Structures are given as structure tokens and as C-alpha cells.
Coordinates of C-alpha atoms and ligand atoms in Angstrom, one line a residue:
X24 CA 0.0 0.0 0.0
X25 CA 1.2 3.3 -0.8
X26 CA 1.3 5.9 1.9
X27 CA 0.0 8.8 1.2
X28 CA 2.0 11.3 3.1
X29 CA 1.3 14.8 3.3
X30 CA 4.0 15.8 5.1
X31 CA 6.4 15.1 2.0
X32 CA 4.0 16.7 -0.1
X33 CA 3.6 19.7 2.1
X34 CA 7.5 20.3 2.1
X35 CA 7.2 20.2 -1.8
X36 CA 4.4 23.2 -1.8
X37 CA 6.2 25.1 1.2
X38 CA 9.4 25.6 -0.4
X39 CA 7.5 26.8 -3.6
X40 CA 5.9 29.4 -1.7
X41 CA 9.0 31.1 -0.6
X42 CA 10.2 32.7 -3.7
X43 CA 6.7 34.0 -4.3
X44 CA 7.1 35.8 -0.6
X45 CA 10.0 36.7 -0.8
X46 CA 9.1 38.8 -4.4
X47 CA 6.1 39.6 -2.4
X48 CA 8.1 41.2 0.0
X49 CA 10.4 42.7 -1.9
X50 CA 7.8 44.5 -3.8
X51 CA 5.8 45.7 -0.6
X52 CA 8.1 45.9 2.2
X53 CA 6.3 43.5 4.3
X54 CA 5.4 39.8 3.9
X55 CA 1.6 38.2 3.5
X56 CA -0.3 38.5 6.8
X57 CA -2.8 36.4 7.8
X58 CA -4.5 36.8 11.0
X59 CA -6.5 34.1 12.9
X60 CA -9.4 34.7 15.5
X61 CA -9.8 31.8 17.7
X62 CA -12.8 32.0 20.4
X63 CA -12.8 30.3 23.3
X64 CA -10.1 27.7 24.8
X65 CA -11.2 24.4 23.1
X66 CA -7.8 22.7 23.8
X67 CA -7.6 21.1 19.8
X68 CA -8.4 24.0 18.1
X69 CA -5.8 26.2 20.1
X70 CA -3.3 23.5 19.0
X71 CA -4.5 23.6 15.4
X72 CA -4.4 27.4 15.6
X73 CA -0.5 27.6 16.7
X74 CA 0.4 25.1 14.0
X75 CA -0.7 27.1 11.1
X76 CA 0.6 30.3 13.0
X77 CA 4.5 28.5 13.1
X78 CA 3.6 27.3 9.3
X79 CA 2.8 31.1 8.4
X80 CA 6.5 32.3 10.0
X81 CA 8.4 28.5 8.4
X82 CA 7.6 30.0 4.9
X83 CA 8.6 33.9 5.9
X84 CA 4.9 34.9 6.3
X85 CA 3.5 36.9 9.5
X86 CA 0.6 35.6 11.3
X87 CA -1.6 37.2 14.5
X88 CA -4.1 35.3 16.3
X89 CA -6.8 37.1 18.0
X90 CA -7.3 34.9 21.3
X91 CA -11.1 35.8 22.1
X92 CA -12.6 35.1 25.6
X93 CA -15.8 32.1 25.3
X94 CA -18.1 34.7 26.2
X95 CA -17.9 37.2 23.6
X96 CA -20.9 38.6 22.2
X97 CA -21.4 38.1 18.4
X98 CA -21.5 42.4 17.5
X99 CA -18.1 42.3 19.1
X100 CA -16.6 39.4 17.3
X101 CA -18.6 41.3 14.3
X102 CA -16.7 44.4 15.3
X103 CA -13.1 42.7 15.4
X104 CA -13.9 41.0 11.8
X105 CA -14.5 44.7 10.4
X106 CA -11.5 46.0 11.7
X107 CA -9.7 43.2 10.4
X108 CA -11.2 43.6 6.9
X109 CA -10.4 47.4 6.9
X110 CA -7.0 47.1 7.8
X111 CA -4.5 47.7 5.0
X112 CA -1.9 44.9 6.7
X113 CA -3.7 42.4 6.9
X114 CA -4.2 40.0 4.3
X115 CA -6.0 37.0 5.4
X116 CA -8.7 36.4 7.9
X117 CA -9.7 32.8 9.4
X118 CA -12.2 32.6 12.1
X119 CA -11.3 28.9 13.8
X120 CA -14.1 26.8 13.6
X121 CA -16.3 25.4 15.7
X122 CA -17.2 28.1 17.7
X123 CA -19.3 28.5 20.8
X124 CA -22.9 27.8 20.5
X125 CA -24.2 31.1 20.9
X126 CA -22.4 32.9 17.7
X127 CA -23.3 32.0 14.3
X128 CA -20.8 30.6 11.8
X129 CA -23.2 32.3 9.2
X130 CA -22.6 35.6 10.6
X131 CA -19.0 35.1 10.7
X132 CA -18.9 33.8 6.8
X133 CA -21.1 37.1 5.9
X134 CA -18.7 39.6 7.5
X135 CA -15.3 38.3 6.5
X136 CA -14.3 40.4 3.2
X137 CA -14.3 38.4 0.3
X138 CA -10.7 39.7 -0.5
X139 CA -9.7 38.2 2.5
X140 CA -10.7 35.3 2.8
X141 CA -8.0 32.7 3.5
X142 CA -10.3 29.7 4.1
X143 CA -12.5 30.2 0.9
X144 CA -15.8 29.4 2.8
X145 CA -17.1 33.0 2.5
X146 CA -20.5 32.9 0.2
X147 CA -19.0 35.0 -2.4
X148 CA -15.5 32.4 -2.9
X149 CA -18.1 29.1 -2.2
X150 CA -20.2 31.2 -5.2
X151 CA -17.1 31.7 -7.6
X152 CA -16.2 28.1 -6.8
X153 CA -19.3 26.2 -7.4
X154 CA -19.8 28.3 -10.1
X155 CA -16.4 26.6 -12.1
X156 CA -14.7 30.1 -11.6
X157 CA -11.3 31.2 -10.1
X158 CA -11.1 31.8 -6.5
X159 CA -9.7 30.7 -3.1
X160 CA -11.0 26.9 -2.6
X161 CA -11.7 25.1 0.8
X162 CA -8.9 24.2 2.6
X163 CA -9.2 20.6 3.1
X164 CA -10.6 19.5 -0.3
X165 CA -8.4 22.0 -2.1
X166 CA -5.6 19.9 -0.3
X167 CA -6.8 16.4 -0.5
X168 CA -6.9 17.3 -5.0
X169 CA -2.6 18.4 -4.0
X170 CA -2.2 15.2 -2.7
X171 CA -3.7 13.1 -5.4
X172 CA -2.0 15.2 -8.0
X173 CA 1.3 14.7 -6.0
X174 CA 0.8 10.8 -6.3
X175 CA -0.2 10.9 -9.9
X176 CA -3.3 9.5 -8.5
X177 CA -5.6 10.7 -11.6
X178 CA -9.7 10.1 -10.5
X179 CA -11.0 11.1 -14.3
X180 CA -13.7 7.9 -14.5
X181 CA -13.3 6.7 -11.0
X182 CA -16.4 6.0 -8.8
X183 CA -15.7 8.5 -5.8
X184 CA -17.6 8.2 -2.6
X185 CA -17.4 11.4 -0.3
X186 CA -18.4 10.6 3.0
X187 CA -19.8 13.7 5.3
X188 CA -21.4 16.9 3.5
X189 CA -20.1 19.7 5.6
X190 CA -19.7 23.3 3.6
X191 CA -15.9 22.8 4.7
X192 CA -14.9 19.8 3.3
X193 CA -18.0 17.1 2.0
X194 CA -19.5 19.5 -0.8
X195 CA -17.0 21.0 -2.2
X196 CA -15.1 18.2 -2.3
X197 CA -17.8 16.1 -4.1
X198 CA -17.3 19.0 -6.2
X199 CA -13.8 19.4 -6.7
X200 CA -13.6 15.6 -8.0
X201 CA -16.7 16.4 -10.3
X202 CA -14.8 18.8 -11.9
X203 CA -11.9 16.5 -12.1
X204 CA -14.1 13.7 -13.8
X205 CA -14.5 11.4 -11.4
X206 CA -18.4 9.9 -10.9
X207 CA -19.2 10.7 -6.9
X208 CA -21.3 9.8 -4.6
X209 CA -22.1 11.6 -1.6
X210 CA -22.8 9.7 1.5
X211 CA -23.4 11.3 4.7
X212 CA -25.2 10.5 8.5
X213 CA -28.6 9.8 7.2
X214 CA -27.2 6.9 3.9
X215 CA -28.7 4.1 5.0
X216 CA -26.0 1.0 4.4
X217 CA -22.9 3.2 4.0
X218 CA -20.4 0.2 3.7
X219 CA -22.9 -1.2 0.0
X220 CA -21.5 2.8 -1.1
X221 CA -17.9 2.9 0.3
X222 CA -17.1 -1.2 -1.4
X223 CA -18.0 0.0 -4.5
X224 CA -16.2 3.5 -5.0
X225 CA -12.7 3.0 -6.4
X226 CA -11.5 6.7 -4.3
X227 CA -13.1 7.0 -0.7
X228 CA -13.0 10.2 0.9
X229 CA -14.2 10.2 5.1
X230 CA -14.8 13.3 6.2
X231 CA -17.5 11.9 8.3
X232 CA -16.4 13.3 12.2
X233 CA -16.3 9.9 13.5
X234 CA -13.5 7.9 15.4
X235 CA -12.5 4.8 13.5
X236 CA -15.8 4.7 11.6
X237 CA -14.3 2.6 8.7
X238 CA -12.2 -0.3 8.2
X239 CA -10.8 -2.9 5.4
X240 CA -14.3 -4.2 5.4
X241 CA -15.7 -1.2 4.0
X242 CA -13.4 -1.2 1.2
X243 CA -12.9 -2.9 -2.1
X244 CA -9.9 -4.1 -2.9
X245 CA -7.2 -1.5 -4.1
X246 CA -9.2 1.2 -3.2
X247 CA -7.4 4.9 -2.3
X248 CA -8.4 5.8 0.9
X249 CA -8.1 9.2 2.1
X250 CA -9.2 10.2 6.2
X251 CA -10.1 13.6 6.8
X252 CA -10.8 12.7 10.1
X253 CA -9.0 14.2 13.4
X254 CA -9.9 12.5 16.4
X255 CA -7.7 13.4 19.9
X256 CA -9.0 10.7 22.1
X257 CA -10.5 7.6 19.9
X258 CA -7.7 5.3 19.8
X259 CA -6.4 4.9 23.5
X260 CA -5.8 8.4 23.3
X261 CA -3.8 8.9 20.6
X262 CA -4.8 11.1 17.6
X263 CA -6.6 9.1 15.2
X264 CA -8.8 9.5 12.0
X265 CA -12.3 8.5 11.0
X266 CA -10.9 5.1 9.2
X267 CA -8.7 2.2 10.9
X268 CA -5.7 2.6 9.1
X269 CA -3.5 -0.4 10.3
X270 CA -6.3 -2.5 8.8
X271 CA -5.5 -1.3 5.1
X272 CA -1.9 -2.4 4.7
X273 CA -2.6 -5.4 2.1
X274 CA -5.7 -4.4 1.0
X275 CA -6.0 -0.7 -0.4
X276 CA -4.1 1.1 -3.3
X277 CA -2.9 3.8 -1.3
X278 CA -4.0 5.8 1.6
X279 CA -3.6 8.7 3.9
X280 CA -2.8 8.2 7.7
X281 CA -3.4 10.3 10.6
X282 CA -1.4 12.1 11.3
X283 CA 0.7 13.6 8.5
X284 CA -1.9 12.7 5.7
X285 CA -4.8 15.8 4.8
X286 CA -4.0 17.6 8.2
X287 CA -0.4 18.8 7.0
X288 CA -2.3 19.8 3.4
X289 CA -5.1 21.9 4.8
X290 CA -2.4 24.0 6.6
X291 CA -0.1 24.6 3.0
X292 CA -3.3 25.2 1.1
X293 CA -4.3 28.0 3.7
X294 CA -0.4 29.4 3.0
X295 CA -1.2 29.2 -0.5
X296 CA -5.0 30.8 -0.2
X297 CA -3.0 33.7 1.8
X298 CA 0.0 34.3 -0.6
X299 CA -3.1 34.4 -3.7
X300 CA -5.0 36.8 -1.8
X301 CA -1.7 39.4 -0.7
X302 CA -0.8 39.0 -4.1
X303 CA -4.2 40.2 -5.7
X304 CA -4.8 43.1 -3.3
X305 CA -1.4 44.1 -4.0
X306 CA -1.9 44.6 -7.5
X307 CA -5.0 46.6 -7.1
Ligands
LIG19 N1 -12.0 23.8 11.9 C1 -11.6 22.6 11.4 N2 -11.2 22.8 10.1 C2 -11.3 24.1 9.8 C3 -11.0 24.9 8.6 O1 -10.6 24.4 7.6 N3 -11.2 26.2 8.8 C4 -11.7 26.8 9.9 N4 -11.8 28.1 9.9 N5 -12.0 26.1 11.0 C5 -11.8 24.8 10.9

């Protein structure tokens, strides 16, 4: 089985991003910016938040995160997003997902600017997108397509099944391999028999939020496998995905572990959304 590690390919699209800074730089006196807003002290999403922070300063970027206290109200998290999108050094914006119950994604995804939009889940990018035209894409699907192309994994005529329909990762990845030719499926909570889907689809993507949901069972032979799952505590602690990865050796084509599969990818593809967008406002 081939492992499909993101980490190499990560290294691969790092390095190419630092000439483009570094002419970024030279041209504007400051590298890309991209500031994070993180509410709340969910201990994984801190940790997920520092990582792409250090993977911001590794390629010569500069990154802030805005550390907000659980209990702010939504007209001041409103407030901080405006500021953000008015102020001429900064260059991306990422509010950290999930947040507390009492704000509203929705509200977040109408207020972040467009031009600023490092996670490409604002309406107007998910519009451009769907719509087949350029913009910033999803993290996570965006970076699961770099890892196949890395691979020379090519899904034109495959059967695809995407498991899990999130705005962040199921849909637009059932999209991204549309455009790319493969035939997908898209499974989610409410698919009734999921394994008769997953053991006939030639590509698998999980993305389903669930600990070790999946295993060689639900697989056909020489299938490509790729977890987008991130689980802290499901496997005696350790971090795990949403498919049982030590089952697969023997069985699938290739796949992605957990960690250093899609996790490492989502990060780079955020550098690359940030470097795009400093670039574009640059030029204006
Ligand atoms: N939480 C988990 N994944 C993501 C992501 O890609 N973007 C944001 N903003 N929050 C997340």
C-alpha cells in the first residue's frame, strides 16, 4: 500500500511558496499577513491554531491570532472582523471553527471580506467556486486534490464516494472531483447501508467526524483511501482519523494516515489561499 503522506507533499508546496514571498516582500516591504481569530479555549483547536501560525513564520509569512474570551458577544466578534477587513496589513482572515454555540458561523462567513478570505468558505468564494470560476477553494478538499495530483493518483472515470457533507470539506469536495471527472457519490449521516456505497467506490474520501468509523471491510480491494478525520482521544488516546488505518496495509491502493496525511495539506493550502490573496490586493 502506498502511503500517502502529506507531510512530504507539504514540504514540496512550502518551499514553492517562498520565492513568491519573498518577491512579495520585496515589492511591498512586508510579507503576507494572515490573521486568525480563535474564540474560546477548546484545547484542539488552540493546538491547530498555533500550527498554522508556526507554518505562516516557516515560509517567511507573518501571522496574529486574536485569542477571544468564550463569552464574547457576536456584535463584538462582528466588530473585530471589520477591523480586520479594513486594515490595509492584513491579508488574510480565518475565524477557527467550531465556535461556541451562541455565535453563528453564518454571521462570521457574511462579514469576512471576500478579499480576505484565507479559508475560501465565504459565500461570495463558495459562489465563484461552485460556479467553475477562479477563487480561493476550501482548505481541506483543495488539499486532499494536491495530494492526489502529488501521487499521480488521476480520479478522471473513477467511482468516488465522499463521506460527510459539511460546507468545509464534504461538498466541495464532491465537487472538486466532479470537476476533475470522477463519478461521486455523496454519502453522509442519514445513507442508509454506507459500507454497499464505500465497497464500490474506487476513491473514498471520510470526512464523516467519526472515530475509526471505517475499516478494510468497508473497502474494495485497491481502493485509495483518504481520512479527513481528526480525532484526539478515539484510539487509546492517541490522535486518530475516521478510518482504521492499520487495517488497510494489504488491502488498499494507497492511503492517507493520521497524522501527516490531509491535516499537513489543509495547513499549506491555507499558505497558499493567503500568498493568492496578498498578491491580488497588491496589485489593485
Ligand atoms: N476547523 C476545522 N477545520 C477548519 C478549517 O478548515 N477552517 C476553519 N476556519 N476552521 C476549521
Amino acid at each position: 500500500m502506498l502511503v500517502l503522506d502529506g507531510k512530504e507533499v507539504s514540504g514540496k508546496v512550502r518551499a514553492s511558496l517562498v520565492p513568491r514571498i519573498e518577491a512579495f516582500k520585496a515589492r511591498n516591504e512586508r510579507p503576507p499577513h494572515l490573521t486568525v481569530v480563535i474564540v474560546g479555549d477548546d484545547k484542539a483547536s488552540h493546538v491547530y491554531v498555533r500550527n498554522k501560525k508556526i507554518a505562516c513564520e516557516k515560509v517567511g509569512m507573518t501571522s496574529t491570532i486574536h485569542s477571544l474570551p468564550a463569552d464574547i458577544t457576536q456584535n463584538e466578534l462582528n466588530e473585530l472582523l471589520e477591523t480586520l477587513n479594513q486594515d490595509d496589513a492584513v491579508d488574510g482572515i480565518l475565524v477557527q471553527f467550531p465556535l461556541p454555540a451562541h455565535l453563528s458561523s453564518h454571521e462570521v462567513l457574511k462579514t469576512v471580506s471576500p478579499e480576505k478570505d484565507a479559508d475560501g468558505l465565504t459565500y461570495t468564494s463558495l459562489g465563484y467556486f461552485f460556479a467553475g470560476q477562479p477563487t480561493v477553494r476550501p482548505c481541506t478538499p483543495e488539499g486532499v486534490m494536491t495530494i492526489l495530483k502529488h501521487f499521480n493518483i488521476n480520479v478522471e472515470g473513477m467511482r468516488a464516494v465522499v463521506v460527510g457533507r459539511s460546507n468545509i470539506v464534504g461538498k466541495p469536495m464532491a465537487h472538486m472531483l466532479t470537476e476533475a471527472n470522477a463519478t461521486v457519490t455523496l454519502c453522509h449521516s442519514k445513507t442508509k447501508n454506507l459500507s454497499e456505497y464505500t465497497k464500490q467506490a474506487d476513491l473514498v474520501v471520510v470526512a464523516a467526524g467519526k472515530a475509526r468509523l471505517l475499516g478494510k471491510d468497508d473497502f474494495k480491494k485497491d481502493a485509495v483511501v483518504i481520512d479527513v478525520g481528526m480525532h484526539g482521544t478515539g484510539n487509546n488516546g492517541k490522535l486518530c482519523g475516521d478510518v482504521r488505518f492499520e487495517e488497510l496495509q494489504g488491502w488498499a491502493k494507497a492511503a492517507t494516515p493520521v497524522p501527516g496525511g490531509v491535516g499537513p495539506m489543509t495547513i499549506t493550502t491555507l499558505l497558499q489561499n493567503t500568498c493568492l490573496l496578498a498578491e491580488k490586493r497588491a496589485l489593485r
